XYZ file of C-alpha atoms in Angstrom:
543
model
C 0.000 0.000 0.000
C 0.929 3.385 -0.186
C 1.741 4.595 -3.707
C 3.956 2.927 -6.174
C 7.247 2.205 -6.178
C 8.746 2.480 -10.114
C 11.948 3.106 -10.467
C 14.614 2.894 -7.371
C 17.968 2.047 -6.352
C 18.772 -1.012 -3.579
C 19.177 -0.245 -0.668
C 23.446 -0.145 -0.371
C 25.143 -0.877 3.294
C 23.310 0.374 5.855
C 24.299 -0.912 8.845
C 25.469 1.796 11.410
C 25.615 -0.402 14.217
C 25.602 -3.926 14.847
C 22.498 -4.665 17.000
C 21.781 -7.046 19.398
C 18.320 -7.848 19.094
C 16.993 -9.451 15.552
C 13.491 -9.660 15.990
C 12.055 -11.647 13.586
C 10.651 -14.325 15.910
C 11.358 -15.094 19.854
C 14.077 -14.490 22.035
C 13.939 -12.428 25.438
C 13.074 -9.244 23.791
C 16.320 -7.274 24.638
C 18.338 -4.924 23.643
C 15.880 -2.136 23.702
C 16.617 0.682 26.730
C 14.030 0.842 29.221
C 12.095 4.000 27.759
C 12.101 2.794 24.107
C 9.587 1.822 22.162
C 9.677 -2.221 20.793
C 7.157 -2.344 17.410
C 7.266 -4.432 14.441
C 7.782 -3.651 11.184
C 8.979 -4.358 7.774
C 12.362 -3.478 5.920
C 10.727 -0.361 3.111
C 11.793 -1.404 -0.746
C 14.073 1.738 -1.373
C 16.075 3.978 0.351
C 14.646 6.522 2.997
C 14.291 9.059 0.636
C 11.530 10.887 1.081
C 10.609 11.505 -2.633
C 11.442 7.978 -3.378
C 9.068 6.341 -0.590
C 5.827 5.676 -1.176
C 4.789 2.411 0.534
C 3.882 1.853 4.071
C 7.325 0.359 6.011
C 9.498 3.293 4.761
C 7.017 5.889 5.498
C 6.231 4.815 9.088
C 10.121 6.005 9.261
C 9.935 9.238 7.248
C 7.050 10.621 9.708
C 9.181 10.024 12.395
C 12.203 11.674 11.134
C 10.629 14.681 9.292
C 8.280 17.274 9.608
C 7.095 18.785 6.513
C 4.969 22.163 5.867
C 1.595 20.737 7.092
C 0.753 17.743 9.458
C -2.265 15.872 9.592
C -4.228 15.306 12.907
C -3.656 12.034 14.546
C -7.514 12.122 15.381
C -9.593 13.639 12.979
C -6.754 13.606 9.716
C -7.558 17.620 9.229
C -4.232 19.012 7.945
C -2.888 21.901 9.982
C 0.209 24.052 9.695
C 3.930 22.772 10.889
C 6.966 23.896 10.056
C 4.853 26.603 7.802
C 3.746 29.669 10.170
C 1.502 30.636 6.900
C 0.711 28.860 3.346
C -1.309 32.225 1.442
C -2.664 33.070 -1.969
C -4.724 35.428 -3.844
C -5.334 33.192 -7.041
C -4.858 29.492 -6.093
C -1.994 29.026 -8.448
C 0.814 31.435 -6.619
C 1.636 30.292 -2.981
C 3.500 31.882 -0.691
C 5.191 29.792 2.084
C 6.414 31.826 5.233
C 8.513 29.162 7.675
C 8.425 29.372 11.498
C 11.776 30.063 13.229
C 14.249 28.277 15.280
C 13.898 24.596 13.457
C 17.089 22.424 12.689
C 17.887 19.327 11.209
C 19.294 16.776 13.635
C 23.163 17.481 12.206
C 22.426 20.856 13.717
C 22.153 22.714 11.024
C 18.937 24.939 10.298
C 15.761 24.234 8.135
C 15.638 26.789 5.305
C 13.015 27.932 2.396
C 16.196 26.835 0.776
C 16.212 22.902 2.231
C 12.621 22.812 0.822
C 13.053 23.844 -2.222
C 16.269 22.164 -2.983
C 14.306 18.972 -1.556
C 11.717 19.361 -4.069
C 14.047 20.198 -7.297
C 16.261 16.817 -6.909
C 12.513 14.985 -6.180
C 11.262 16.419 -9.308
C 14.086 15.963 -11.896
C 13.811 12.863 -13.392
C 17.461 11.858 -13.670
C 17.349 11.052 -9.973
C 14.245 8.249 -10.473
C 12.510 9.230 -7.616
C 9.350 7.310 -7.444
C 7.129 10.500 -5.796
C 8.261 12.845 -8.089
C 4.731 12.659 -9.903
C 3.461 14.832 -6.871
C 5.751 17.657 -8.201
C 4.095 17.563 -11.326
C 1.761 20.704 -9.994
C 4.431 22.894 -9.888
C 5.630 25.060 -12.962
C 8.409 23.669 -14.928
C 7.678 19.788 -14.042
C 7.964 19.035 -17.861
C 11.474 20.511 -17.880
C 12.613 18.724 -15.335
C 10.620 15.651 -15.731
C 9.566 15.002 -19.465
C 6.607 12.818 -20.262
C 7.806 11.297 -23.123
C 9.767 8.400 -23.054
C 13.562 8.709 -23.517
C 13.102 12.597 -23.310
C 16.059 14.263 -21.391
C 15.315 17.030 -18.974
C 15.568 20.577 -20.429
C 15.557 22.159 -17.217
C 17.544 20.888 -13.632
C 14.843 22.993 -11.402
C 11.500 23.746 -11.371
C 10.459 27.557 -12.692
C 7.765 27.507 -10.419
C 9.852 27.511 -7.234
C 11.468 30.736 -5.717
C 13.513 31.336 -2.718
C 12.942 34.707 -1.316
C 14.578 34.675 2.089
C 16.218 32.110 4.538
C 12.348 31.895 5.643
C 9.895 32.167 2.467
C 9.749 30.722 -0.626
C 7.037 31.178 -3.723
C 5.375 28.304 -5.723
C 3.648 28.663 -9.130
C 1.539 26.118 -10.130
C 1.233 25.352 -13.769
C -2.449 25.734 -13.123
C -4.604 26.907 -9.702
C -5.243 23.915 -7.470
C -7.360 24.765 -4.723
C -6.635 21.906 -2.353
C -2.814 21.786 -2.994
C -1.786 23.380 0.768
C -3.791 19.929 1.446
C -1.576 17.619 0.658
C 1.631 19.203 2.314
C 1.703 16.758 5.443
C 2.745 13.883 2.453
C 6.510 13.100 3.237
C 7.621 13.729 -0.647
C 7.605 16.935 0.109
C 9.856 17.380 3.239
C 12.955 19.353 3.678
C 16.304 17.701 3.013
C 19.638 18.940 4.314
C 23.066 20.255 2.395
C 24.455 17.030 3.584
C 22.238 15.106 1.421
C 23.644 16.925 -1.478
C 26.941 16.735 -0.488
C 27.457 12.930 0.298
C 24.402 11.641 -0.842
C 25.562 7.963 -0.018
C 26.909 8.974 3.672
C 23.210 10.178 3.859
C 21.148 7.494 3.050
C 23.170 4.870 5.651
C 22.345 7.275 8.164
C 19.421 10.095 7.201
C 18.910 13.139 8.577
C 15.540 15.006 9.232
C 14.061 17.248 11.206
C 11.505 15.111 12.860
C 10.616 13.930 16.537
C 12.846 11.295 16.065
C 16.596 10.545 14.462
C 17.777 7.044 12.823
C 20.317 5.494 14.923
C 21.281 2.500 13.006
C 19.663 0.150 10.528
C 20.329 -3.730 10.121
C 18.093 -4.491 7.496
C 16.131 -8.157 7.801
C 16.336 -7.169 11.692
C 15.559 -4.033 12.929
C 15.818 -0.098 13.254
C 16.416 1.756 16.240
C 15.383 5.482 16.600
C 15.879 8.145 19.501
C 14.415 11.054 20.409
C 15.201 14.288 19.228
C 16.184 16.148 22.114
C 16.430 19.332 20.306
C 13.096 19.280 18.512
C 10.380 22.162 18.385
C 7.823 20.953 17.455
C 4.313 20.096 19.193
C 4.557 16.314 18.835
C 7.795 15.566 20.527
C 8.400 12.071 21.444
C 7.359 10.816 25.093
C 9.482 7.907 25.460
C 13.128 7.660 24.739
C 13.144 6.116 21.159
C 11.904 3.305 19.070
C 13.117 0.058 18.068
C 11.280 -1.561 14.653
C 11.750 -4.891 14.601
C 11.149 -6.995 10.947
C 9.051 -9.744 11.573
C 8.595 -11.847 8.426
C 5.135 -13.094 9.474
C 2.437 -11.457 11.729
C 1.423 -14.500 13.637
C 4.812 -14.145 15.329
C 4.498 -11.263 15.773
C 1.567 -11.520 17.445
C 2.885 -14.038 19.785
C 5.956 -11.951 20.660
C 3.187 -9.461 21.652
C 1.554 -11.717 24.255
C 5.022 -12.997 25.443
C 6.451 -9.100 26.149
C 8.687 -9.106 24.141
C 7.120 -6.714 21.750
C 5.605 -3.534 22.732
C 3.485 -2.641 19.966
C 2.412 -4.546 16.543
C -0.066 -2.637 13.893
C -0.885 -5.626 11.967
C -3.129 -8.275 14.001
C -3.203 -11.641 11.969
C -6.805 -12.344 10.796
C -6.967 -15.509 12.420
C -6.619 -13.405 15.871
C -9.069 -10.466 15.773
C -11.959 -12.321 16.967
C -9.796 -13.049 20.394
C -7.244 -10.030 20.774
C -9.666 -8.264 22.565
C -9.747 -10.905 25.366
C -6.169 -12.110 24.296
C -4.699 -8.716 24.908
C -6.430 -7.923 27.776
C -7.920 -4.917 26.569
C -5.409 -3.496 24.942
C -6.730 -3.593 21.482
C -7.532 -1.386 18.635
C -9.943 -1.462 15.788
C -10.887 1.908 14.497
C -11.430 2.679 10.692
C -8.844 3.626 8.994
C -7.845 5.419 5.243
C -7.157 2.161 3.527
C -8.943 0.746 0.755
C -7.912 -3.188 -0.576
C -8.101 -3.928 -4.305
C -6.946 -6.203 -7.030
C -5.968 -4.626 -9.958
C -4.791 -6.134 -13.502
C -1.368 -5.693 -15.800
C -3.236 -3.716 -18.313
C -0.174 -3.412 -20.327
C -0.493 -6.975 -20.616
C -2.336 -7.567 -24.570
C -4.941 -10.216 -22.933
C -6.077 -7.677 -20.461
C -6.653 -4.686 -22.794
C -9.927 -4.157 -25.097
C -13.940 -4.471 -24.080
C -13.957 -8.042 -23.818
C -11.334 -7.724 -21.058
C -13.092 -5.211 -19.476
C -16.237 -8.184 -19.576
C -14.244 -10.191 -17.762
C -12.545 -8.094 -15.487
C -16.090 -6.964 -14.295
C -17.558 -11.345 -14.380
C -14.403 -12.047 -12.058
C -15.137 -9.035 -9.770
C -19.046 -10.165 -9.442
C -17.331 -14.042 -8.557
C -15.996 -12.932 -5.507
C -17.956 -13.064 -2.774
C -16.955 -9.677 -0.313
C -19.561 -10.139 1.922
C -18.462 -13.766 3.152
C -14.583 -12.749 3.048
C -14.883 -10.250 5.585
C -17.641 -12.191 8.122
C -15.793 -15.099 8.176
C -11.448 -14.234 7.868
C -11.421 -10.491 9.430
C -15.258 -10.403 11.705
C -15.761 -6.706 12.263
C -12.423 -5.116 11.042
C -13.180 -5.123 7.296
C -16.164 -4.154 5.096
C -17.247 -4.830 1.717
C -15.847 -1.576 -0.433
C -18.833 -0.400 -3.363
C -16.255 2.495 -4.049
C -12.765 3.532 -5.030
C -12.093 5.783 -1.804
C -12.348 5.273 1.879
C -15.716 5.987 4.431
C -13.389 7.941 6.566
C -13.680 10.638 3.912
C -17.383 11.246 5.027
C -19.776 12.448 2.076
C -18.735 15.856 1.713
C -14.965 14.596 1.492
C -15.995 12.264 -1.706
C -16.824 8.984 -0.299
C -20.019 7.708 -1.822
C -21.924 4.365 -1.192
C -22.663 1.895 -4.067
C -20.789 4.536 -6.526
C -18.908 0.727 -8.092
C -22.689 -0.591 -8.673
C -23.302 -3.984 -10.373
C -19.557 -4.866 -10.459
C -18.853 -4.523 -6.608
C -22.109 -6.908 -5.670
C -21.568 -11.139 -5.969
C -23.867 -12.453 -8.623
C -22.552 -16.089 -9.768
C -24.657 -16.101 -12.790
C -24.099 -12.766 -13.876
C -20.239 -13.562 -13.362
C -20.393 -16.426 -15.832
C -22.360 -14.831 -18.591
C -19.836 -11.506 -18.528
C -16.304 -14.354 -18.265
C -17.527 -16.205 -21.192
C -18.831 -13.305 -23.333
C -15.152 -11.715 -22.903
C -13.734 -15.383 -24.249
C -12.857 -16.715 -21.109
C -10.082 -16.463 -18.615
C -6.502 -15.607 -20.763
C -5.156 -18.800 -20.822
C -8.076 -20.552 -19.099
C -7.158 -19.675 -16.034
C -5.842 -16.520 -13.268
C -3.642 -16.122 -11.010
C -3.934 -13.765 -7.825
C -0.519 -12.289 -6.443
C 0.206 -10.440 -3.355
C 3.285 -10.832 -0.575
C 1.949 -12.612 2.419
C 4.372 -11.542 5.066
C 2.029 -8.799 6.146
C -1.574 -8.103 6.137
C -2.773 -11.993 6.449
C -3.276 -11.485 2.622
C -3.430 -15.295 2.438
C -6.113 -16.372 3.606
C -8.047 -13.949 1.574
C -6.300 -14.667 -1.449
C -7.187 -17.951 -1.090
C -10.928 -17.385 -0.233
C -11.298 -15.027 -3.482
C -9.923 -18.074 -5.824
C -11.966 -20.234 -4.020
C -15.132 -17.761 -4.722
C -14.250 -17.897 -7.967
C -12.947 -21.374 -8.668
C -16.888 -21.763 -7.458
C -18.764 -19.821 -9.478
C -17.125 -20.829 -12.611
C -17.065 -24.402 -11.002
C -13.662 -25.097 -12.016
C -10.490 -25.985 -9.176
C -7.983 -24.445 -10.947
C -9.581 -21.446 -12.749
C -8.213 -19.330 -9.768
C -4.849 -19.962 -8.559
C -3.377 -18.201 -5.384
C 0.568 -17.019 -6.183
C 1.970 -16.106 -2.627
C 5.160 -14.053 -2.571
C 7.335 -13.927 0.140
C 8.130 -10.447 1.261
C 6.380 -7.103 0.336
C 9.896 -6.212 -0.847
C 10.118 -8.747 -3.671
C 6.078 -8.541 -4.349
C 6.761 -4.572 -4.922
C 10.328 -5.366 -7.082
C 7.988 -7.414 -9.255
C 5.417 -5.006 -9.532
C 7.767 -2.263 -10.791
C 9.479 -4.447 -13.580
C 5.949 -4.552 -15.299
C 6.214 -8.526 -14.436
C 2.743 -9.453 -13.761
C 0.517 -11.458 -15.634
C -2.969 -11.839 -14.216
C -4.745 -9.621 -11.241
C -2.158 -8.749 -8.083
C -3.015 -6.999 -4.572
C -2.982 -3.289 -5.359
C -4.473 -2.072 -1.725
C -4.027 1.539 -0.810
C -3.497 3.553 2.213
C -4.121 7.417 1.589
C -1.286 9.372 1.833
C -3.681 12.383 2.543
C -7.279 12.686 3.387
C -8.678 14.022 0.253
C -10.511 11.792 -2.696
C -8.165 13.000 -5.124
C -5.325 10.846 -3.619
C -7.072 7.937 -3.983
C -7.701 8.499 -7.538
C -5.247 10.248 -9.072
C -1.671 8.618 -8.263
C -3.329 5.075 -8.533
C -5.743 5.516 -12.099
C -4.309 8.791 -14.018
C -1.942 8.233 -17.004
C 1.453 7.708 -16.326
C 0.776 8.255 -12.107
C 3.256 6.806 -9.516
C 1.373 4.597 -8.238
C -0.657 3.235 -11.378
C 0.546 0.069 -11.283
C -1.824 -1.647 -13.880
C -1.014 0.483 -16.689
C -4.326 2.385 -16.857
C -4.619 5.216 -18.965
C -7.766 6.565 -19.781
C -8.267 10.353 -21.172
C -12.019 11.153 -20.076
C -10.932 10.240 -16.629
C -7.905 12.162 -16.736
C -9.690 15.364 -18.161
C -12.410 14.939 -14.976
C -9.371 14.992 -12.490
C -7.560 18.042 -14.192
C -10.927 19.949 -13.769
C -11.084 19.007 -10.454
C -7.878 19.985 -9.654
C -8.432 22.960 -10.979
C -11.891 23.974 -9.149
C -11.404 26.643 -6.554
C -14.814 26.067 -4.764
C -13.733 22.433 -2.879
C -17.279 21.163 -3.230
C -17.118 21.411 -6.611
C -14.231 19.704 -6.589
C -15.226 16.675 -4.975
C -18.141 16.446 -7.434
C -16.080 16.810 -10.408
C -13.643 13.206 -8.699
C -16.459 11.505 -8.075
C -17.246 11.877 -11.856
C -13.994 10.535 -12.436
C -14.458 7.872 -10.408
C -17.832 7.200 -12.813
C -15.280 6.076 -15.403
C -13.307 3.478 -12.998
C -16.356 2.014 -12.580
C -16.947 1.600 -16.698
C -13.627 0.139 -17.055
C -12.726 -1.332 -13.949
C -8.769 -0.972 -13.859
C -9.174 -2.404 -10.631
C -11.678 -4.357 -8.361
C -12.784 -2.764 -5.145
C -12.535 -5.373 -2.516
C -13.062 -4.005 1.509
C -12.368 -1.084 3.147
C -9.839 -2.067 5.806
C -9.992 -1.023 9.739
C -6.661 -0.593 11.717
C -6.036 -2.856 13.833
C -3.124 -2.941 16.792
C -2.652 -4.371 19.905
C 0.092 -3.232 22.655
C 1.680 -4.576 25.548
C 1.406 -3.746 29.557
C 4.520 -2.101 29.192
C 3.629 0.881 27.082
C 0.314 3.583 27.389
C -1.596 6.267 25.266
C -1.170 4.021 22.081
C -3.432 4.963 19.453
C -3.382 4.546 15.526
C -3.957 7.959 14.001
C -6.435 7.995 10.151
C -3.648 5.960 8.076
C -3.725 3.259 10.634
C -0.174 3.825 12.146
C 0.801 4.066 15.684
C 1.563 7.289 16.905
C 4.746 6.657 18.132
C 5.521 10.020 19.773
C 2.924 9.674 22.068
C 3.614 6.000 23.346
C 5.003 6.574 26.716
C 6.659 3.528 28.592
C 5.930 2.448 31.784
């Protein structure tokens, strides 16, 4: 989840310091000090760069260790000023940014309009394959920097639309007005970097440097990260507790049972075979709140077999063969629900979300499933497989559940076949080399609360995080007018028309809207998932 992941380096040495502690199943639970933090997690795909991380693992990380113009409520998900002491326009296209005083990165030295800027220039320009730098593409100049046509070399090395005026303010033109665009500030692609990640890029990455509550200690990836606290940090969300240790556990289930055994503090990722007992299990201390996270299978669309109307027949019969309704009551109880659109409930109405929008293709009808599969010609091949990693997420047992759904309707065994991949890591590696073949996990957790981020990176032409391929120009004409729509009510009702098309072609099938779960140990307090389901680790304080 969380955007898409095209084009990025691996991750070189980045061991700082040996640790004791590995993490990935067992042991006594050391080497963690007494006021830090033990959680699990998952080693990101690239590098902490915060224009080239867009998936879940990393960008636990970059929250903690930056803090960019706008931040977004841990309760409600309302954005709300940061590092910027003002964000102010007379047109919606020209912004001017005014920084607060007296911020520094953790090398000591300070946070300028220059460090933002800079920041956003080497995210933008596409010599430096950042995989975020699509959310650039508002800002004048992004064409120089970042041609659209393949093979293309910049003509520019920095966007026209960015001015530094002083050490505090800087000016952005947008190529056209975009109402909502302060919005989406809190994403981590657009946080300050330092002049030591120009400098020695390399030195940089095995040990980054932010401004954030937190600082990265040392990294031993396949084990575990260890944080600290920023002693020296201004801002209103300073860490309670001393650090954090994230621990890479390989499978949830253990996990889980280094929860109930103490020697894990905090896990964000409750195996679906548990959430009908970690309330009792847990004694309490349990969480299941909805969350900004939408699951989905989607389809190679660049794929021939996949592209034309009677793949769009039975992309929609398979959809209508799996049963939603069953998958969630019986594998995840209360903490999923059947999705019947593209976006998330905890937009609300007026933020886009709109029941039944998908229609016929989101509701199980067996015989309607077989008609559409075998006026399209049939399964590609005769048959489908259904990717996703499986270290995370208990994707498993629903991938299995959705063949079987299917396998049953079409009442064949082996018209459905589950393909499990080991690590999100590897699953996202053979995303981004275009090497799928039938329909893969595609689930997405907003990176900010506004319908246009669940439509736009995922479904327009040529987007980050549009895995499948999809291109489509009426939908991409809808989302530039909506972008461009001062009055935000408009706005919404110019996405949702958008969304109108999705549900036409069906790029991808809307499966369950997906509550966070968590459950914490006696050790730690205040733990609480904020509206992208991840612990608020600042707040944790240990007893």
């Amino acid at each position: 989840m969380r955007g898409a992941r095209r084009v990025g380096r691996a991750v070189a040495s980045v061991t700082v310091i040996a640790l004791a502690a590995a993490g990935c199943g067992g042991g006594d639970g050391g080497g963690a000090g007494e006021g830090v933090v033990r959680a699990s997690w998952g080693d990101p795909q690239n590098p902490l760069e915060p224009a080239n991380t867009n998936e879940v693992q990393g960008g636990k990380v970059l929250d903690m260790i930056f803090t960019g113009l706008k931040e977004y409520d841990p309760e409600t998900g309302e954005a709300r000023d940061a590092m910027a002491e003002s964000i102010e326009t007379d047109d919606q296209r020209t912004f001017t940014v005014t920084l607060k005083e007296g911020w520094e990165f953790t090398d000591g030295t300070p946070v300028t309009a220059a460090s933002f800027v800079d920041a956003w220039n080497y995210g933008a320009n596409l010599e430096n394959n950042q995989v975020n730098a699509y959310f650039f593409q508002f800002i004048e100049g992004y064409d120089a920097v970042h041609p659209a046509d393949e093979g293309a070399e910049p003509t520019a090395d920095e966007l026209s639309g960015l001015e530094v005026v002083d050490d505090r303010t800087f000016r952005v033109t947008l190529s056209e007005p975009f109402s909502l665009w302060p919005e989406t500030l809190g994403y981590t692609a657009y946080s300050p970097l330092p002049e030591a990640f120009f400098t020695d890029r390399d030195a940089w990455l095995e040990q980054p440097v932010g401004n954030g509550p937190y600082q990265v200690d040392s990294y031993n990836r396949g084990s575990s990260m260890r944080l600290s606290r920023n002693e020296e940090y201004p801002g209103e969300d300073e860490a309670r507790n001393e650090g954090v240790e994230l621990r890479v556990y390989t499978s949830n289930n253990t996990a889980y049972t280094d929860l109930q055994a103490g020697n894990l503090d905090v896990i964000d990722d409750i195996p679906a075979s548990q959430v009908r007992n970690a309330e009792s299990d847990l004694g309490g201390r349990y969480i299941n709140q909805p969350a900004g996270i939408i699951q989905t299978v989607t389809f190679p669309l660049y794929q021939e077999e996949w592209q034309g109307e009677d793949a769009a027949k039975v992309r929609r019969g398979l959809s209508m063969a799996i049963n939603r309704e069953e998958i969630t009551a019986q594998i995840y109880g209360d903490t999923r629900t059947p999705a019947t659109d593209w976006t998330s409930p905890v937009l609300g109405e007026e933020g886009g979300y709109e029941e039944g929008l998908c229609g016929e293709p989101c509701r199980y009808d067996p015989e309607r499933a077989r008609q559409l599969i075998e006026e399209g010609g049939g399964l590609p091949g005769g048959s489908v497989t259904l990717t996703s990693n499986v270290d995370t997420g208990s994707h498993r047992q629903w991938m299995d559940a959705a063949c079987n759904s299917i396998n049953n309707v079409l009442d064949d065994n082996n018209a459905c076949r589950v393909n499990p991949v080991a690590t999100f890591a590897e699953f996202r590696e053979q995303i981004s080399a275009d090497r799928m073949t039938g329909m893969f996990r595609a689930g997405w957790q907003m990176d900010y609360p506004l319908i246009q981020n669940f439509l736009q990176p995922l479904y327009y032409t040529d987007a980050s995080s549009n895995d499948a391929g999809y291109s489509d120009a009426e939908f991409d004409r809808l989302i530039d007018e909506a972008n461009a729509t001062a009055d935000e009510e408009q706005a919404v009702e110019k996405f949702k028309e958008a969304e109108q098309v999705l549900a036409q072609d069906l790029p991808a099938l809307p499966l369950w809207y997906q509550n966070g779960s968590a459950g914490y140990s006696e050790r730690v307090d205040n733990v609480r998932l904020n509206p992208f389901s991840v612990p608020v680790y600042s707040e944790i304080t240990v007893n």
